[in-house]
Amino acid sequence: MKRLLFLLSFVILLALAGCGGSEVNLDEEFSMKLEVGELDGVNQDKQTFTSSKHEGKFWLANFIFTNCETVCPPMTANMARVQREMKEAGIEVPIVSFSIDPEKDTPEALKEYGDLYEADYQAWDFVTGYDQETIERFANVSFMVPASKEEGSDQYMHSTSIFLVDKEGFVRESYSGLDVPLEEIKEDLEKVTD
């Protein structure tokens, strides 16, 4: 009888432990875990930015440059759509667009660029203020994506992905920035945001 009571108590404790919190196991839910290194810069309003700014929150990131002739305009339009749709769904998610052409992309240029897409700067930083080598290394190491100037051109090779970064500063997922899976992003954010 004592053994039966002990087993019953154990089963009840396990059941209660399972009901306690809805903490998501990020390693099981997501396909990636890349640590985002430190990066300091300034945003479109000349305010200091650091890559740890959103510590304690999930956030979205991508890489762009303002005189891009190919993928950046649709990517930025899509990110603006993500921002609007998440806001309508009641999901607050900061967005960071890192410039990979810091020489040309001054805060003023980034502000003008963001204005074209009606970016909500309350939750979207366009970041510059570092040197070319620093942003290339940051993209290569922290996000495992290319970022380099095309030989003999003013254009850059870079990722077209949108990245989901977790509260502790790890890249957890990447999504197409050109054919954006809005529902998937929304579902992933609903899983992890309060």
Coordinates of N, CA, C and O in Angstrom, one line a residue:
M1 N 0.8 -1.2 0.0 CA 0.0 0.0 0.0 C 0.9 1.3 0.0 O 0.6 2.2 -0.7
K2 N 1.9 1.3 0.8 CA 2.8 2.4 0.9 C 3.5 2.6 -0.5 O 3.6 3.8 -0.9
R3 N 3.8 1.5 -1.1 CA 4.5 1.6 -2.4 C 3.5 2.2 -3.4 O 3.8 3.1 -4.3
L4 N 2.2 1.8 -3.4 CA 1.2 2.4 -4.3 C 1.0 3.9 -4.1 O 0.9 4.6 -5.0
L5 N 0.9 4.3 -2.8 CA 0.8 5.7 -2.5 C 2.0 6.5 -3.0 O 1.8 7.6 -3.5
F6 N 3.2 5.9 -2.8 CA 4.4 6.6 -3.3 C 4.3 6.8 -4.8 O 4.6 7.9 -5.3
L7 N 4.0 5.7 -5.5 CA 3.9 5.8 -7.0 C 2.8 6.8 -7.4 O 3.0 7.6 -8.3
L8 N 1.7 6.8 -6.7 CA 0.6 7.7 -7.0 C 1.1 9.2 -6.8 O 0.8 10.1 -7.6
S9 N 1.8 9.4 -5.7 CA 2.3 10.8 -5.4 C 3.3 11.2 -6.4 O 3.3 12.4 -6.8
F10 N 4.1 10.3 -6.8 CA 5.1 10.6 -7.8 C 4.5 11.0 -9.2 O 4.9 12.0 -9.8
V11 N 3.5 10.2 -9.6 CA 2.7 10.5 -10.8 C 2.0 11.9 -10.7 O 2.1 12.7 -11.7
I12 N 1.4 12.2 -9.6 CA 0.8 13.5 -9.4 C 1.8 14.6 -9.5 O 1.5 15.6 -10.1
L13 N 2.9 14.4 -8.8 CA 4.0 15.5 -8.9 C 4.5 15.7 -10.3 O 4.7 16.8 -10.8
L14 N 4.6 14.6 -11.1 CA 5.0 14.8 -12.5 C 4.0 15.5 -13.3 O 4.3 16.4 -14.1
A15 N 2.7 15.2 -13.1 CA 1.6 15.9 -13.8 C 1.6 17.3 -13.4 O 1.5 18.2 -14.3
L16 N 1.8 17.7 -12.2 CA 1.8 19.1 -11.8 C 3.0 19.8 -12.3 O 2.9 21.0 -12.8
A17 N 4.1 19.2 -12.4 CA 5.3 19.8 -12.9 C 5.1 20.1 -14.4 O 5.5 21.1 -14.9
G18 N 4.4 19.2 -15.1 CA 4.1 19.4 -16.5 C 3.2 20.5 -16.8 O 3.2 21.2 -17.8
C19 N 2.3 20.8 -15.8 CA 1.3 21.9 -16.0 C 1.8 23.2 -15.5 O 1.2 24.3 -15.9
G20 N 2.9 23.3 -14.8 CA 3.4 24.5 -14.2 C 3.6 25.6 -15.1 O 3.1 26.7 -14.9
G21 N 4.5 25.4 -16.1 CA 4.8 26.6 -17.0 C 4.8 26.1 -18.4 O 4.8 25.0 -18.7
S22 N 4.7 27.1 -19.3 CA 4.6 26.8 -20.7 C 6.0 27.2 -21.3 O 6.0 27.6 -22.5
E23 N 7.0 27.0 -20.6 CA 8.4 27.4 -21.1 C 8.7 26.5 -22.3 O 8.6 25.3 -22.2
V24 N 9.0 27.1 -23.4 CA 9.4 26.4 -24.6 C 10.8 26.0 -24.6 O 11.7 26.8 -24.2
N25 N 11.1 24.7 -25.0 CA 12.5 24.3 -25.1 C 13.0 24.7 -26.5 O 12.6 24.2 -27.5
L26 N 13.7 25.8 -26.5 CA 14.2 26.4 -27.7 C 15.1 25.5 -28.5 O 15.0 25.5 -29.8
D27 N 15.8 24.6 -27.9 CA 16.7 23.7 -28.6 C 15.9 22.7 -29.4 O 16.3 22.2 -30.4
E28 N 14.7 22.3 -28.9 CA 13.8 21.4 -29.6 C 13.0 22.1 -30.6 O 12.7 21.5 -31.7
E29 N 12.6 23.3 -30.4 CA 11.7 24.0 -31.2 C 12.3 24.6 -32.5 O 11.7 24.8 -33.5
F30 N 13.6 25.0 -32.4 CA 14.2 25.7 -33.5 C 15.5 25.0 -34.0 O 16.1 24.2 -33.3
S31 N 15.8 25.3 -35.2 CA 16.8 24.6 -35.9 C 18.3 25.1 -35.7 O 19.2 24.5 -36.1
M32 N 18.4 26.3 -35.1 CA 19.7 26.9 -35.0 C 20.0 27.3 -33.5 O 19.1 27.5 -32.7
K33 N 21.3 27.6 -33.3 CA 21.7 28.2 -32.0 C 23.1 28.8 -32.3 O 24.1 28.2 -32.0
L34 N 23.1 30.0 -32.8 CA 24.3 30.8 -33.1 C 24.4 32.0 -32.2 O 23.4 32.8 -32.2
E35 N 25.5 32.1 -31.5 CA 25.6 33.3 -30.6 C 25.9 34.6 -31.3 O 26.8 34.6 -32.1
V36 N 25.1 35.6 -31.1 CA 25.3 36.9 -31.7 C 26.3 37.6 -30.9 O 26.2 37.9 -29.7
G37 N 27.4 38.0 -31.5 CA 28.5 38.7 -30.9 C 28.2 40.1 -30.6 O 27.2 40.6 -31.1
E38 N 29.1 40.8 -30.0 CA 28.9 42.2 -29.7 C 29.2 43.1 -31.0 O 30.1 42.8 -31.7
L39 N 28.3 44.0 -31.1 CA 28.4 45.0 -32.2 C 27.9 46.3 -31.7 O 26.8 46.4 -31.2
D40 N 28.7 47.3 -31.8 CA 28.3 48.7 -31.4 C 28.2 49.5 -32.7 O 29.0 49.4 -33.6
G41 N 27.2 50.4 -32.7 CA 27.0 51.3 -33.8 C 26.0 52.4 -33.4 O 25.9 52.7 -32.2
V42 N 25.4 53.0 -34.4 CA 24.4 54.0 -34.1 C 23.2 53.7 -35.0 O 23.3 53.1 -36.1
N43 N 22.0 54.2 -34.6 CA 20.8 53.9 -35.5 C 20.5 55.2 -36.3 O 21.3 56.1 -36.3
Q44 N 19.4 55.1 -37.0 CA 19.0 56.2 -37.9 C 18.8 57.5 -37.2 O 18.8 58.5 -37.9
D45 N 18.6 57.5 -35.9 CA 18.5 58.7 -35.1 C 19.7 59.1 -34.4 O 19.7 60.0 -33.5
K46 N 20.9 58.5 -34.8 CA 22.2 58.8 -34.2 C 22.2 58.4 -32.7 O 23.1 58.9 -32.0
Q47 N 21.3 57.5 -32.3 CA 21.4 56.9 -31.0 C 22.3 55.7 -30.9 O 22.3 54.9 -31.9
T48 N 23.0 55.6 -29.8 CA 23.9 54.4 -29.7 C 23.1 53.1 -29.7 O 22.0 53.0 -29.2
F49 N 23.7 52.2 -30.4 CA 23.1 50.8 -30.6 C 24.1 49.8 -30.2 O 25.3 49.9 -30.6
T50 N 23.7 48.8 -29.5 CA 24.6 47.6 -29.2 C 23.8 46.4 -29.5 O 22.6 46.4 -29.3
S51 N 24.5 45.3 -30.0 CA 23.7 44.1 -30.3 C 23.1 43.5 -29.1 O 22.2 42.6 -29.3
S52 N 23.4 43.9 -27.9 CA 22.7 43.3 -26.7 C 21.6 44.2 -26.3 O 21.0 44.0 -25.2
K53 N 21.2 45.2 -27.1 CA 20.1 46.1 -26.7 C 18.8 45.4 -26.4 O 18.1 45.9 -25.5
H54 N 18.5 44.4 -27.1 CA 17.3 43.7 -26.9 C 17.4 42.4 -26.0 O 16.5 41.5 -26.1
E55 N 18.4 42.4 -25.2 CA 18.6 41.3 -24.3 C 17.3 41.1 -23.5 O 16.7 42.1 -23.0
G56 N 16.8 39.9 -23.3 CA 15.6 39.7 -22.6 C 14.3 39.7 -23.5 O 13.2 39.5 -23.0
K57 N 14.5 39.9 -24.8 CA 13.4 39.9 -25.7 C 13.8 39.1 -27.0 O 15.0 39.0 -27.3
F58 N 12.8 38.6 -27.6 CA 13.1 38.0 -29.0 C 13.0 39.2 -30.0 O 12.3 40.1 -29.8
W59 N 13.9 39.1 -31.0 CA 13.9 40.2 -32.0 C 14.2 39.6 -33.4 O 14.7 38.5 -33.5
L60 N 13.9 40.4 -34.4 CA 14.2 40.0 -35.8 C 15.3 40.8 -36.3 O 15.4 42.0 -36.0
A61 N 16.2 40.2 -37.2 CA 17.3 41.0 -37.8 C 17.4 40.6 -39.3 O 17.0 39.5 -39.7
N62 N 18.0 41.6 -40.0 CA 18.4 41.3 -41.4 C 19.6 42.2 -41.7 O 20.0 43.1 -41.0
F63 N 20.1 42.0 -43.0 CA 21.2 42.8 -43.5 C 20.8 43.5 -44.8 O 20.2 42.8 -45.7
I64 N 21.1 44.8 -44.8 CA 20.6 45.6 -46.0 C 21.7 46.6 -46.3 O 22.6 46.8 -45.5
F65 N 21.5 47.3 -47.4 CA 22.3 48.6 -47.7 C 21.4 49.4 -48.6 O 20.6 48.9 -49.4
T66 N 21.5 50.7 -48.4 CA 20.5 51.6 -49.0 C 20.6 51.8 -50.5 O 19.6 52.1 -51.2
N67 N 21.8 51.6 -51.1 CA 21.9 51.8 -52.6 C 21.9 50.4 -53.3 O 22.3 50.3 -54.4
C68 N 21.3 49.4 -52.6 CA 21.2 48.1 -53.2 C 20.2 48.2 -54.4 O 19.2 48.8 -54.4
E69 N 20.6 47.5 -55.5 CA 19.9 47.6 -56.7 C 19.0 46.3 -57.0 O 18.3 46.2 -58.0
T70 N 19.1 45.4 -56.1 CA 18.4 44.1 -56.3 C 17.4 43.7 -55.1 O 16.3 44.0 -55.2
V71 N 18.0 43.0 -54.2 CA 17.1 42.4 -53.1 C 16.7 43.2 -52.0 O 15.7 42.9 -51.3
C72 N 17.4 44.3 -51.7 CA 17.1 45.0 -50.4 C 15.8 45.7 -50.5 O 15.0 45.7 -49.5
P73 N 15.4 46.4 -51.6 CA 14.1 47.0 -51.6 C 12.9 46.0 -51.3 O 12.1 46.3 -50.4
P74 N 12.8 44.9 -52.0 CA 11.8 44.0 -51.6 C 11.9 43.4 -50.2 O 10.9 43.2 -49.5
M75 N 13.1 43.1 -49.8 CA 13.4 42.6 -48.4 C 12.9 43.6 -47.3 O 12.2 43.3 -46.4
T76 N 13.2 44.9 -47.5 CA 12.8 45.9 -46.6 C 11.3 46.1 -46.6 O 10.6 46.3 -45.6
A77 N 10.7 46.1 -47.8 CA 9.2 46.2 -47.9 C 8.6 45.0 -47.2 O 7.6 45.2 -46.4
N78 N 9.2 43.8 -47.3 CA 8.6 42.7 -46.6 C 8.8 42.8 -45.1 O 7.9 42.4 -44.3
M79 N 9.9 43.3 -44.6 CA 10.1 43.5 -43.2 C 9.1 44.5 -42.7 O 8.6 44.3 -41.5
A80 N 8.8 45.5 -43.4 CA 7.8 46.5 -43.0 C 6.4 45.8 -42.9 O 5.7 46.1 -41.9
R81 N 6.2 44.9 -43.8 CA 4.9 44.1 -43.7 C 4.9 43.2 -42.5 O 3.9 43.1 -41.8
V82 N 6.1 42.6 -42.2 CA 6.2 41.8 -41.0 C 5.9 42.7 -39.8 O 5.1 42.3 -38.9
Q83 N 6.5 43.9 -39.7 CA 6.2 44.8 -38.6 C 4.7 45.1 -38.4 O 4.2 45.0 -37.3
R84 N 4.1 45.4 -39.5 CA 2.7 45.8 -39.5 C 1.8 44.6 -39.0 O 0.9 44.7 -38.2
E85 N 2.1 43.4 -39.6 CA 1.3 42.2 -39.3 C 1.4 41.8 -37.9 O 0.5 41.4 -37.2
M86 N 2.7 41.8 -37.4 CA 2.9 41.4 -36.0 C 2.2 42.4 -35.0 O 1.6 42.0 -34.0
K87 N 2.3 43.7 -35.4 CA 1.6 44.7 -34.6 C 0.1 44.5 -34.5 O -0.5 44.5 -33.5
E88 N -0.5 44.2 -35.7 CA -1.9 43.9 -35.8 C -2.3 42.6 -34.9 O -3.4 42.6 -34.4
A89 N -1.3 41.7 -34.9 CA -1.6 40.4 -34.1 C -1.3 40.6 -32.6 O -1.4 39.7 -31.9
G90 N -0.9 41.8 -32.2 CA -0.6 42.1 -30.8 C 0.8 41.5 -30.4 O 1.0 41.3 -29.2
I91 N 1.7 41.3 -31.3 CA 3.0 40.7 -31.0 C 4.0 41.9 -31.1 O 4.2 42.4 -32.2
E92 N 4.6 42.2 -30.0 CA 5.7 43.2 -30.0 C 7.0 42.6 -30.3 O 7.5 41.8 -29.5
V93 N 7.6 42.9 -31.4 CA 8.9 42.3 -31.7 C 9.8 43.4 -32.3 O 9.5 44.0 -33.3
P94 N 11.0 43.7 -31.6 CA 11.9 44.7 -32.2 C 12.5 44.1 -33.4 O 12.7 42.9 -33.6
I95 N 12.9 45.0 -34.3 CA 13.5 44.7 -35.6 C 14.8 45.5 -35.7 O 14.9 46.6 -35.4
V96 N 15.9 44.8 -36.2 CA 17.1 45.5 -36.5 C 17.6 45.2 -37.9 O 17.7 44.0 -38.3
S97 N 17.8 46.2 -38.7 CA 18.4 46.0 -40.0 C 19.8 46.6 -40.0 O 20.0 47.8 -39.7
F98 N 20.8 45.7 -40.1 CA 22.2 46.1 -40.1 C 22.7 46.5 -41.5 O 22.5 45.7 -42.4
S99 N 23.2 47.7 -41.6 CA 23.8 48.1 -42.9 C 25.1 47.4 -43.1 O 26.0 47.3 -42.3
I100 N 25.3 46.8 -44.4 CA 26.6 46.2 -44.7 C 27.4 47.2 -45.5 O 28.5 46.8 -46.1
D101 N 27.0 48.4 -45.7 CA 27.7 49.5 -46.3 C 27.8 50.7 -45.4 O 27.2 51.7 -45.7
P102 N 28.5 50.6 -44.3 CA 28.6 51.6 -43.3 C 29.2 52.9 -43.8 O 28.9 54.0 -43.3
E103 N 30.0 52.9 -44.8 CA 30.6 54.1 -45.4 C 29.6 55.0 -46.0 O 29.5 56.2 -45.7
K104 N 28.7 54.5 -46.8 CA 27.7 55.2 -47.5 C 26.4 55.4 -46.6 O 25.7 56.4 -46.7
D105 N 26.1 54.4 -45.8 CA 24.9 54.4 -45.0 C 25.0 55.1 -43.7 O 25.2 54.5 -42.7
T106 N 25.0 56.4 -43.8 CA 25.0 57.3 -42.6 C 23.7 57.2 -41.9 O 22.7 56.7 -42.5
P107 N 23.6 57.7 -40.7 CA 22.2 57.7 -40.0 C 21.2 58.4 -40.9 O 20.0 57.9 -41.0
E108 N 21.6 59.5 -41.5 CA 20.6 60.2 -42.3 C 20.1 59.4 -43.5 O 19.0 59.4 -43.8
A109 N 21.1 58.7 -44.2 CA 20.7 57.9 -45.3 C 19.8 56.8 -44.9 O 18.8 56.4 -45.6
L110 N 20.1 56.2 -43.7 CA 19.2 55.1 -43.2 C 17.8 55.6 -42.8 O 16.8 54.9 -43.1
K111 N 17.8 56.8 -42.3 CA 16.5 57.4 -41.9 C 15.6 57.6 -43.2 O 14.4 57.3 -43.2
E112 N 16.3 58.2 -44.2 CA 15.6 58.4 -45.4 C 15.1 57.1 -46.0 O 14.0 57.0 -46.5
Y113 N 15.9 56.1 -46.0 CA 15.6 54.8 -46.5 C 14.4 54.2 -45.7 O 13.4 53.7 -46.3
G114 N 14.5 54.2 -44.4 CA 13.4 53.7 -43.6 C 12.1 54.4 -43.8 O 11.0 53.8 -43.8
D115 N 12.2 55.7 -44.0 CA 11.0 56.5 -44.3 C 10.2 56.0 -45.5 O 9.0 56.0 -45.6
L116 N 11.0 55.6 -46.5 CA 10.4 55.1 -47.8 C 9.5 53.9 -47.5 O 8.5 53.7 -48.2
Y117 N 9.8 53.1 -46.5 CA 9.0 51.9 -46.1 C 8.1 52.1 -44.9 O 7.5 51.2 -44.4
E118 N 8.0 53.4 -44.5 CA 7.1 53.7 -43.4 C 7.4 52.9 -42.1 O 6.6 52.3 -41.4
A119 N 8.7 52.7 -41.9 CA 9.2 52.0 -40.7 C 8.7 52.7 -39.4 O 8.8 53.9 -39.3
D120 N 8.3 51.9 -38.5 CA 8.0 52.4 -37.1 C 9.3 52.3 -36.3 O 9.6 51.2 -35.8
Y121 N 9.9 53.4 -36.2 CA 11.2 53.5 -35.5 C 11.1 53.2 -34.0 O 12.2 53.0 -33.3
Q122 N 9.9 53.2 -33.4 CA 9.8 52.8 -32.0 C 10.3 51.4 -31.8 O 10.8 51.1 -30.7
A123 N 10.2 50.6 -32.9 CA 10.6 49.2 -32.7 C 11.5 48.7 -33.9 O 11.6 47.5 -34.1
W124 N 12.1 49.6 -34.6 CA 12.9 49.2 -35.8 C 14.1 50.1 -35.8 O 14.0 51.3 -36.0
D125 N 15.3 49.5 -35.6 CA 16.6 50.2 -35.7 C 17.3 49.9 -37.0 O 17.4 48.7 -37.4
F126 N 17.7 50.9 -37.8 CA 18.6 50.7 -38.9 C 19.9 51.1 -38.4 O 20.1 52.3 -38.0
V127 N 20.9 50.2 -38.5 CA 22.1 50.4 -37.8 C 23.3 50.5 -38.7 O 23.5 49.8 -39.7
T128 N 24.2 51.4 -38.3 CA 25.5 51.7 -39.0 C 26.5 52.2 -37.9 O 26.3 52.0 -36.8
G129 N 27.6 52.8 -38.4 CA 28.5 53.3 -37.4 C 29.7 52.4 -37.0 O 30.4 52.7 -36.0
Y130 N 30.0 51.4 -37.8 CA 31.1 50.5 -37.6 C 31.9 50.5 -38.9 O 31.5 51.1 -39.9
D131 N 33.0 49.8 -38.9 CA 33.7 49.8 -40.2 C 33.3 48.5 -41.0 O 32.7 47.6 -40.5
Q132 N 33.8 48.5 -42.3 CA 33.4 47.4 -43.2 C 33.8 46.0 -42.7 O 33.1 45.1 -42.7
E133 N 35.0 45.9 -42.2 CA 35.6 44.7 -41.7 C 34.7 44.2 -40.5 O 34.5 43.0 -40.4
T134 N 34.3 45.1 -39.6 CA 33.6 44.7 -38.5 C 32.2 44.1 -38.8 O 31.8 43.0 -38.3
I135 N 31.5 44.7 -39.8 CA 30.1 44.2 -40.1 C 30.3 42.9 -40.9 O 29.4 42.0 -40.7
E136 N 31.3 42.8 -41.7 CA 31.5 41.5 -42.5 C 31.8 40.4 -41.5 O 31.2 39.3 -41.6
R137 N 32.6 40.6 -40.5 CA 33.0 39.6 -39.5 C 31.7 39.2 -38.7 O 31.4 38.1 -38.4
F138 N 31.0 40.3 -38.3 CA 29.8 40.1 -37.5 C 28.8 39.2 -38.2 O 28.2 38.2 -37.7
A139 N 28.5 39.5 -39.5 CA 27.6 38.7 -40.3 C 28.1 37.2 -40.5 O 27.4 36.3 -40.3
N140 N 29.4 37.1 -40.8 CA 30.0 35.8 -41.0 C 30.0 34.9 -39.8 O 29.7 33.7 -39.9
V141 N 30.4 35.5 -38.6 CA 30.5 34.7 -37.4 C 29.2 34.5 -36.7 O 28.8 33.4 -36.3
S142 N 28.5 35.6 -36.4 CA 27.3 35.6 -35.6 C 26.1 34.9 -36.3 O 25.3 34.3 -35.7
F143 N 26.0 35.2 -37.6 CA 24.8 34.7 -38.4 C 25.2 33.7 -39.4 O 24.3 33.1 -40.1
M144 N 26.5 33.4 -39.6 CA 27.0 32.4 -40.5 C 26.5 32.7 -41.9 O 26.1 31.8 -42.7
V145 N 26.5 34.0 -42.3 CA 26.1 34.3 -43.7 C 27.2 35.2 -44.3 O 28.0 35.9 -43.6
P146 N 27.2 35.3 -45.6 CA 28.2 36.2 -46.3 C 27.8 37.6 -46.2 O 26.6 38.0 -46.1
A147 N 28.8 38.5 -46.3 CA 28.6 39.9 -46.4 C 29.9 40.5 -46.9 O 30.9 40.5 -46.2
S148 N 30.0 40.8 -48.2 CA 31.2 41.3 -48.8 C 30.9 42.2 -50.0 O 29.9 42.0 -50.6
K149 N 31.8 43.1 -50.3 CA 31.6 44.0 -51.4 C 31.9 43.2 -52.7 O 32.9 42.4 -52.7
E150 N 31.1 43.4 -53.7 CA 31.4 42.7 -55.0 C 32.5 43.4 -55.7 O 32.5 44.7 -55.8
E151 N 33.4 42.7 -56.2 CA 34.6 43.2 -56.8 C 34.3 44.2 -58.0 O 33.4 43.9 -58.8
G152 N 34.9 45.4 -58.0 CA 34.6 46.3 -59.0 C 33.2 46.9 -59.1 O 32.8 47.3 -60.1
S153 N 32.5 46.9 -57.9 CA 31.2 47.4 -57.9 C 30.9 48.1 -56.6 O 31.6 48.0 -55.6
D154 N 29.8 48.8 -56.6 CA 29.4 49.4 -55.3 C 28.3 48.6 -54.6 O 27.6 49.1 -53.7
Q155 N 28.1 47.4 -55.1 CA 27.1 46.5 -54.6 C 27.7 45.5 -53.7 O 28.9 45.2 -53.7
Y156 N 26.9 44.8 -52.8 CA 27.4 43.9 -51.8 C 26.7 42.6 -51.9 O 25.5 42.5 -52.2
M157 N 27.4 41.5 -51.6 CA 26.8 40.2 -51.5 C 26.4 40.0 -50.0 O 27.2 40.3 -49.1
H158 N 25.1 39.6 -49.8 CA 24.7 39.4 -48.4 C 23.5 38.5 -48.3 O 22.9 38.2 -49.3
S159 N 23.2 38.1 -47.1 CA 22.0 37.2 -46.9 C 20.7 37.9 -47.2 O 20.6 39.1 -46.9
T160 N 19.8 37.2 -47.6 CA 18.4 37.7 -47.8 C 17.5 37.2 -46.7 O 16.2 37.3 -46.9
S161 N 18.0 36.7 -45.7 CA 17.2 36.1 -44.6 C 16.8 37.1 -43.6 O 17.4 38.1 -43.4
I162 N 15.7 36.7 -42.9 CA 15.2 37.4 -41.7 C 15.6 36.4 -40.6 O 15.3 35.2 -40.7
F163 N 16.2 36.9 -39.5 CA 16.7 36.0 -38.5 C 15.9 36.3 -37.2 O 15.6 37.4 -36.8
L164 N 15.5 35.2 -36.5 CA 14.9 35.3 -35.2 C 16.0 35.1 -34.1 O 16.7 34.1 -34.1
V165 N 16.2 36.1 -33.2 CA 17.2 36.1 -32.2 C 16.4 35.9 -30.9 O 15.5 36.6 -30.6
D166 N 16.9 35.0 -30.0 CA 16.2 34.8 -28.7 C 16.6 35.8 -27.6 O 17.5 36.7 -27.8
K167 N 16.0 35.6 -26.5 CA 16.2 36.6 -25.3 C 17.7 36.6 -24.8 O 18.1 37.6 -24.2
E168 N 18.4 35.5 -25.1 CA 19.8 35.4 -24.6 C 20.8 35.7 -25.7 O 22.0 35.6 -25.5
G169 N 20.3 36.2 -26.9 CA 21.2 36.6 -27.9 C 21.7 35.5 -28.8 O 22.8 35.5 -29.3
F170 N 20.9 34.4 -29.0 CA 21.2 33.4 -30.0 C 20.3 33.4 -31.2 O 19.1 33.5 -31.0
V171 N 20.8 33.3 -32.4 CA 20.0 33.2 -33.6 C 19.4 31.8 -33.5 O 20.0 30.8 -33.4
R172 N 18.0 31.8 -33.6 CA 17.3 30.5 -33.5 C 16.6 30.0 -34.8 O 16.4 28.9 -34.9
E173 N 16.4 31.0 -35.7 CA 15.7 30.6 -36.9 C 16.0 31.6 -38.0 O 16.3 32.7 -37.7
S174 N 15.9 31.1 -39.3 CA 16.1 32.1 -40.4 C 14.9 31.8 -41.3 O 14.4 30.7 -41.5
Y175 N 14.4 32.9 -41.9 CA 13.2 32.8 -42.8 C 13.6 33.6 -44.1 O 14.4 34.5 -44.0
S176 N 13.0 33.3 -45.2 CA 13.2 34.0 -46.4 C 12.8 35.4 -46.3 O 11.6 35.7 -45.8
G177 N 13.6 36.4 -46.6 CA 13.2 37.8 -46.6 C 12.6 38.2 -47.9 O 12.1 39.3 -48.0
L178 N 12.6 37.3 -48.9 CA 12.0 37.6 -50.2 C 10.6 37.0 -50.4 O 9.7 37.6 -51.0
D179 N 10.5 35.8 -49.9 CA 9.2 35.1 -49.9 C 8.8 34.8 -48.4 O 9.0 33.7 -48.0
V180 N 8.4 35.8 -47.7 CA 8.3 35.8 -46.3 C 7.2 34.9 -45.8 O 6.0 35.1 -46.2
P181 N 7.5 33.9 -44.9 CA 6.5 33.0 -44.4 C 5.9 33.7 -43.1 O 6.2 33.4 -42.0
L182 N 5.0 34.7 -43.4 CA 4.4 35.5 -42.3 C 3.8 34.6 -41.2 O 3.9 34.8 -40.0
E183 N 3.0 33.6 -41.6 CA 2.3 32.7 -40.6 C 3.3 32.0 -39.8 O 3.1 31.8 -38.6
E184 N 4.4 31.5 -40.4 CA 5.4 30.8 -39.6 C 6.1 31.7 -38.6 O 6.3 31.3 -37.4
I185 N 6.4 32.9 -39.0 CA 7.1 33.9 -38.1 C 6.1 34.2 -37.0 O 6.5 34.2 -35.8
K186 N 4.8 34.4 -37.3 CA 3.8 34.7 -36.3 C 3.7 33.5 -35.3 O 3.7 33.7 -34.1
E187 N 3.6 32.3 -35.8 CA 3.5 31.1 -34.9 C 4.7 31.0 -34.0 O 4.6 30.7 -32.8
D188 N 5.9 31.2 -34.6 CA 7.1 31.1 -33.8 C 7.1 32.1 -32.7 O 7.5 31.8 -31.6
L189 N 6.8 33.4 -33.1 CA 6.8 34.4 -32.1 C 5.7 34.2 -31.0 O 5.9 34.5 -29.8
E190 N 4.6 33.7 -31.4 CA 3.5 33.4 -30.4 C 4.0 32.3 -29.4 O 3.6 32.4 -28.2
K191 N 4.8 31.4 -29.9 CA 5.3 30.3 -29.0 C 6.2 30.9 -27.9 O 6.2 30.4 -26.8
V192 N 6.9 32.0 -28.2 CA 8.0 32.4 -27.3 C 7.8 33.7 -26.7 O 8.6 34.1 -25.8
T193 N 6.8 34.5 -27.1 CA 6.6 35.8 -26.5 C 5.5 35.7 -25.4 O 4.6 34.9 -25.5
D194 N 5.6 36.6 -24.4 CA 4.7 36.6 -23.3 C 3.3 37.2 -23.7 O 3.2 38.1 -24.4

